[in-house]
Coordinates of C-alpha atoms in Angstrom, one line a residue:
X1 CA 10.6 -56.5 -10.8
X2 CA 11.3 -56.6 -14.5
X3 CA 13.4 -54.9 -17.0
X4 CA 12.4 -54.0 -19.9
X5 CA 14.5 -54.9 -23.2
X6 CA 13.7 -53.9 -26.6
X7 CA 15.9 -55.1 -29.4
X8 CA 14.6 -54.2 -33.1
X9 CA 16.5 -54.0 -36.6
X10 CA 17.2 -50.0 -35.5
X11 CA 17.7 -50.2 -32.3
X12 CA 18.6 -51.4 -28.5
X13 CA 17.2 -49.8 -25.9
X14 CA 16.8 -50.2 -22.1
X15 CA 12.9 -49.5 -20.6
X16 CA 12.8 -48.5 -16.7
X17 CA 8.8 -47.7 -17.0
X18 CA 6.3 -50.1 -18.4
X19 CA 6.6 -50.9 -21.6
X20 CA 3.7 -52.9 -23.6
X21 CA 4.2 -54.4 -26.8
X22 CA 2.4 -54.0 -30.0
X23 CA 0.6 -56.2 -31.9
X24 CA 3.9 -57.2 -34.6
X25 CA 6.1 -57.8 -31.2
X26 CA 7.3 -60.7 -30.2
X27 CA 8.4 -60.5 -26.2
X28 CA 9.9 -63.0 -24.4
X29 CA 10.3 -63.3 -20.3
X30 CA 14.2 -63.9 -19.1
X31 CA 16.6 -66.1 -21.5
X32 CA 17.0 -69.5 -22.9
X33 CA 20.6 -69.8 -21.1
X34 CA 19.3 -68.7 -17.8
X35 CA 16.6 -71.2 -17.9
X36 CA 19.3 -73.6 -19.2
X37 CA 21.1 -73.0 -15.6
X38 CA 18.2 -73.5 -13.3
X39 CA 17.1 -70.4 -13.2
X40 CA 13.0 -71.3 -12.4
X41 CA 11.4 -69.4 -10.4
X42 CA 8.3 -67.3 -11.6
X43 CA 9.5 -63.6 -12.2
X44 CA 6.4 -62.6 -14.2
X45 CA 2.4 -63.5 -13.9
X46 CA -0.1 -65.1 -16.7
X47 CA -2.0 -62.0 -16.5
X48 CA 0.7 -59.8 -16.9
X49 CA 1.9 -62.0 -20.4
X50 CA -1.4 -62.0 -21.7
X51 CA -1.0 -58.3 -22.3
X52 CA 2.1 -59.1 -24.5
X53 CA 0.4 -61.7 -26.8
X54 CA -2.7 -64.2 -27.5
X55 CA 0.1 -66.8 -29.0
X56 CA 2.8 -68.5 -27.9
X57 CA 5.3 -70.8 -26.2
X58 CA 7.2 -71.5 -22.2
X59 CA 7.2 -73.0 -19.1
X60 CA 6.1 -71.9 -15.3
X61 CA 7.0 -71.3 -12.1
X62 CA 9.2 -74.4 -10.9
X63 CA 9.1 -75.7 -14.4
X64 CA 5.8 -76.9 -13.9
X65 CA 4.8 -78.6 -17.3
X66 CA 5.2 -76.8 -20.9
X67 CA 3.3 -74.2 -21.9
X68 CA 0.5 -73.5 -24.4
X69 CA -0.8 -70.2 -25.6
X70 CA -3.5 -70.6 -28.4
X71 CA -6.4 -67.8 -29.2
X72 CA -5.8 -66.1 -25.5
X73 CA -5.8 -69.0 -23.4
X74 CA -2.8 -70.1 -21.4
X75 CA -2.6 -74.0 -20.9
X76 CA -0.5 -76.3 -19.3
X77 CA 0.6 -79.8 -19.9
X78 CA 2.0 -81.4 -17.3
X79 CA 4.2 -83.9 -16.5
X80 CA 1.9 -86.8 -16.2
X81 CA 0.4 -86.1 -19.5
X82 CA -2.8 -83.8 -18.9
X83 CA -4.1 -80.6 -19.3
X84 CA -5.1 -77.5 -17.5
X85 CA -6.0 -74.0 -17.8
X86 CA -4.0 -72.0 -16.2
X87 CA -5.2 -69.0 -13.9
X88 CA -3.3 -65.5 -14.4
X89 CA -2.2 -65.6 -11.0
X90 CA 0.7 -67.9 -11.6
X91 CA 3.8 -67.0 -12.6
X92 CA 6.4 -68.0 -15.7
X93 CA 10.5 -67.8 -15.7
X94 CA 10.6 -68.5 -19.5
X95 CA 8.4 -68.0 -22.2
X96 CA 7.7 -66.5 -25.9
X97 CA 4.7 -64.5 -27.2
X98 CA 3.3 -62.0 -29.6
X99 CA -0.1 -61.5 -31.2
X100 CA -0.7 -63.5 -33.9
X101 CA -1.7 -62.3 -37.8
X102 CA -1.1 -64.8 -40.4
X103 CA 0.8 -63.7 -43.3
X104 CA 1.4 -66.9 -45.1
X105 CA -0.5 -70.1 -45.3
X106 CA 0.5 -73.3 -47.3
X107 CA -0.9 -76.9 -46.8
X108 CA 2.2 -79.0 -45.9
X109 CA 2.7 -82.7 -47.6
X110 CA 1.6 -85.2 -46.3
X111 CA 4.5 -87.9 -44.9
X112 CA 6.6 -85.2 -43.8
X113 CA 8.2 -85.3 -40.5
X114 CA 9.6 -82.9 -38.4
X115 CA 13.2 -82.7 -40.0
X116 CA 11.2 -82.4 -43.1
X117 CA 9.4 -79.9 -42.3
X118 CA 12.1 -77.6 -41.1
X119 CA 13.7 -78.1 -44.1
X120 CA 10.6 -77.5 -46.4
X121 CA 9.1 -74.0 -44.6
X122 CA 13.0 -73.1 -44.5
X123 CA 12.8 -73.0 -48.2
X124 CA 9.4 -70.9 -48.3
X125 CA 10.6 -68.3 -45.4
X126 CA 11.9 -65.3 -46.9
X127 CA 14.4 -64.0 -44.4
X128 CA 16.7 -66.3 -42.3
X129 CA 17.3 -63.8 -39.8
X130 CA 14.0 -62.5 -38.5
X131 CA 11.3 -64.2 -36.0
X132 CA 8.1 -66.2 -37.5
X133 CA 5.7 -67.2 -35.4
X134 CA 4.4 -70.5 -36.2
X135 CA 1.0 -72.2 -36.0
X136 CA -0.1 -75.6 -37.3
X137 CA -3.4 -77.2 -37.7
X138 CA -4.6 -80.5 -38.7
X139 CA -3.8 -84.7 -38.2
X140 CA -0.5 -86.8 -37.6
X141 CA 0.2 -90.2 -38.1
X142 CA 2.9 -90.0 -35.6
X143 CA 3.3 -87.4 -32.6
X144 CA 6.3 -87.2 -30.0
X145 CA 6.2 -84.9 -27.1
X146 CA 7.6 -84.2 -23.6
X147 CA 6.9 -82.7 -20.5
X148 CA 8.6 -81.7 -17.6
X149 CA 8.0 -82.4 -13.4
X150 CA 7.8 -79.5 -11.4
X151 CA 11.4 -78.8 -9.5
X152 CA 12.4 -78.1 -6.2
X153 CA 15.5 -76.3 -4.6
X154 CA 18.3 -76.7 -5.3
X155 CA 17.3 -76.6 -8.8
X156 CA 19.4 -79.3 -11.1
X157 CA 20.2 -77.8 -14.6
X158 CA 17.8 -78.3 -17.2
X159 CA 19.7 -80.8 -18.9
X160 CA 19.5 -82.7 -16.3
X161 CA 15.7 -82.4 -15.5
X162 CA 15.7 -83.3 -19.4
X163 CA 17.6 -86.8 -18.8
X164 CA 14.6 -88.4 -16.7
X165 CA 11.5 -86.0 -18.4
X166 CA 8.0 -88.0 -19.2
X167 CA 8.0 -88.7 -23.1
X168 CA 4.4 -89.4 -25.0
X169 CA 3.7 -90.5 -28.3
X170 CA 0.4 -90.7 -30.1
X171 CA -0.9 -92.1 -33.5
X172 CA -3.8 -90.6 -35.9
X173 CA -4.1 -87.6 -33.9
X174 CA -5.1 -84.2 -34.1
X175 CA -4.5 -81.3 -32.5
X176 CA -2.4 -77.6 -33.1
X177 CA 1.1 -76.7 -33.1
X178 CA 2.5 -73.5 -31.8
X179 CA 5.7 -71.8 -31.7
X180 CA 8.5 -69.8 -33.1
X181 CA 11.4 -70.2 -35.5
X182 CA 14.3 -68.0 -34.8
X183 CA 17.6 -66.5 -36.2
X184 CA 20.8 -68.4 -35.0
X185 CA 22.4 -65.0 -33.7
X186 CA 20.1 -65.8 -30.9
X187 CA 22.2 -68.3 -29.2
X188 CA 21.7 -67.5 -25.6
X189 CA 18.8 -65.6 -25.6
X190 CA 16.5 -67.5 -27.2
X191 CA 16.2 -71.2 -29.5
X192 CA 17.8 -70.8 -32.6
X193 CA 15.9 -72.9 -35.1
X194 CA 12.5 -73.9 -34.6
X195 CA 10.9 -74.5 -30.7
X196 CA 7.5 -76.4 -31.0
X197 CA 4.5 -77.7 -28.6
X198 CA 1.8 -79.5 -28.9
X199 CA -1.8 -79.8 -28.3
X200 CA -4.9 -81.9 -29.2
X201 CA -8.0 -81.0 -30.3
X202 CA -9.7 -82.1 -27.2
X203 CA -6.8 -80.3 -25.4
X204 CA -6.5 -83.4 -23.1
X205 CA -3.0 -83.9 -24.1
X206 CA 0.4 -82.7 -25.8
X207 CA 3.8 -81.4 -24.8
X208 CA 7.5 -80.4 -26.3
X209 CA 7.5 -81.6 -29.5
X210 CA 10.3 -84.1 -30.3
X211 CA 9.0 -85.7 -33.3
X212 CA 6.1 -85.6 -35.7
X213 CA 4.9 -86.5 -39.0
X214 CA 2.0 -85.3 -40.8
X215 CA -1.1 -86.7 -42.1
X216 CA -3.1 -83.3 -43.3
X217 CA -1.7 -80.0 -42.2
X218 CA -1.7 -77.0 -42.8
X219 CA 0.8 -74.3 -41.6
X220 CA -0.1 -70.3 -41.0
X221 CA 2.9 -68.0 -39.8
X222 CA 3.5 -64.6 -38.8
X223 CA 7.5 -62.4 -39.4
X224 CA 8.2 -60.3 -36.5
X225 CA 11.1 -57.5 -36.9
X226 CA 11.1 -57.1 -33.0
X227 CA 12.0 -58.6 -30.5
X228 CA 11.0 -56.9 -26.5
X229 CA 12.9 -58.9 -23.4
X230 CA 11.5 -58.9 -20.0
X231 CA 14.1 -59.6 -17.6
X232 CA 14.0 -60.3 -14.0
X233 CA 15.5 -57.7 -11.6
X234 CA 16.6 -60.3 -9.0
X235 CA 19.7 -61.6 -6.8
X236 CA 19.0 -64.9 -8.3
X237 CA 19.4 -63.7 -12.2
X238 CA 22.1 -60.9 -11.3
X239 CA 24.6 -64.2 -10.1
X240 CA 23.8 -66.3 -12.7
X241 CA 26.3 -66.9 -15.3
X242 CA 25.5 -66.0 -18.3
X243 CA 29.0 -65.6 -20.0
X244 CA 28.8 -69.6 -20.0
X245 CA 28.5 -71.2 -24.1
X246 CA 25.6 -73.7 -23.7
X247 CA 24.8 -74.8 -26.7
X248 CA 25.5 -78.4 -26.5
X249 CA 23.0 -78.2 -23.4
X250 CA 20.9 -76.9 -25.7
X251 CA 20.9 -79.7 -28.7
X252 CA 20.5 -81.9 -25.7
X253 CA 17.5 -80.7 -24.0
X254 CA 16.0 -79.7 -27.4
X255 CA 16.5 -83.0 -29.1
X256 CA 15.4 -85.1 -26.4

């Protein structure tokens, strides 16, 4: 059972009946601190998740791979580097999805690396305190990604899992990047800053992005003013220590 919490610029509301998102809503399942703390059991089906968006990222039950939702299709980038199309009966413990409607489009300067891209796009996006869905398509001189294997109970913390995660490197590769730039105030709930996943154009490889260098690519963004949280109504979630500051753990997980 899931609880729904809607955060918008005007209100903070709790809903006890089903709430389905509009096209301009970012829908997130659980919180990043819950995932960092080892809450990997899936709580929402992929079928239900796809009602909330056609675009997004996340993971799967037991932390079984990296999720990409692109053009309404859900892909799993496995820990062995391969890719599966995921059925609606599987579940997710953490994901963020929306309906992507591009508002801004730009060509990314050639040879821009991941850090340079963030600085470049920050200068283009008008509001640092709103959410932006990001879609990049093109060719990359270099791409470095990682994925995570399915875990068994008792689950280790995500920072421990990340120390042993498989990493993948690609050269002269085409593909699509999907993800978000989130404002600083979401710490503990979401991932502040940039959180991006990659899928090759042949849908055979990808992962959570650690580094890249652009050869020729364009970016499209979709500004989102509202976030809806689907929080687990479970004993694991109710017993989790979500008051702990996990910002150092998040930095370790996102950058390594």
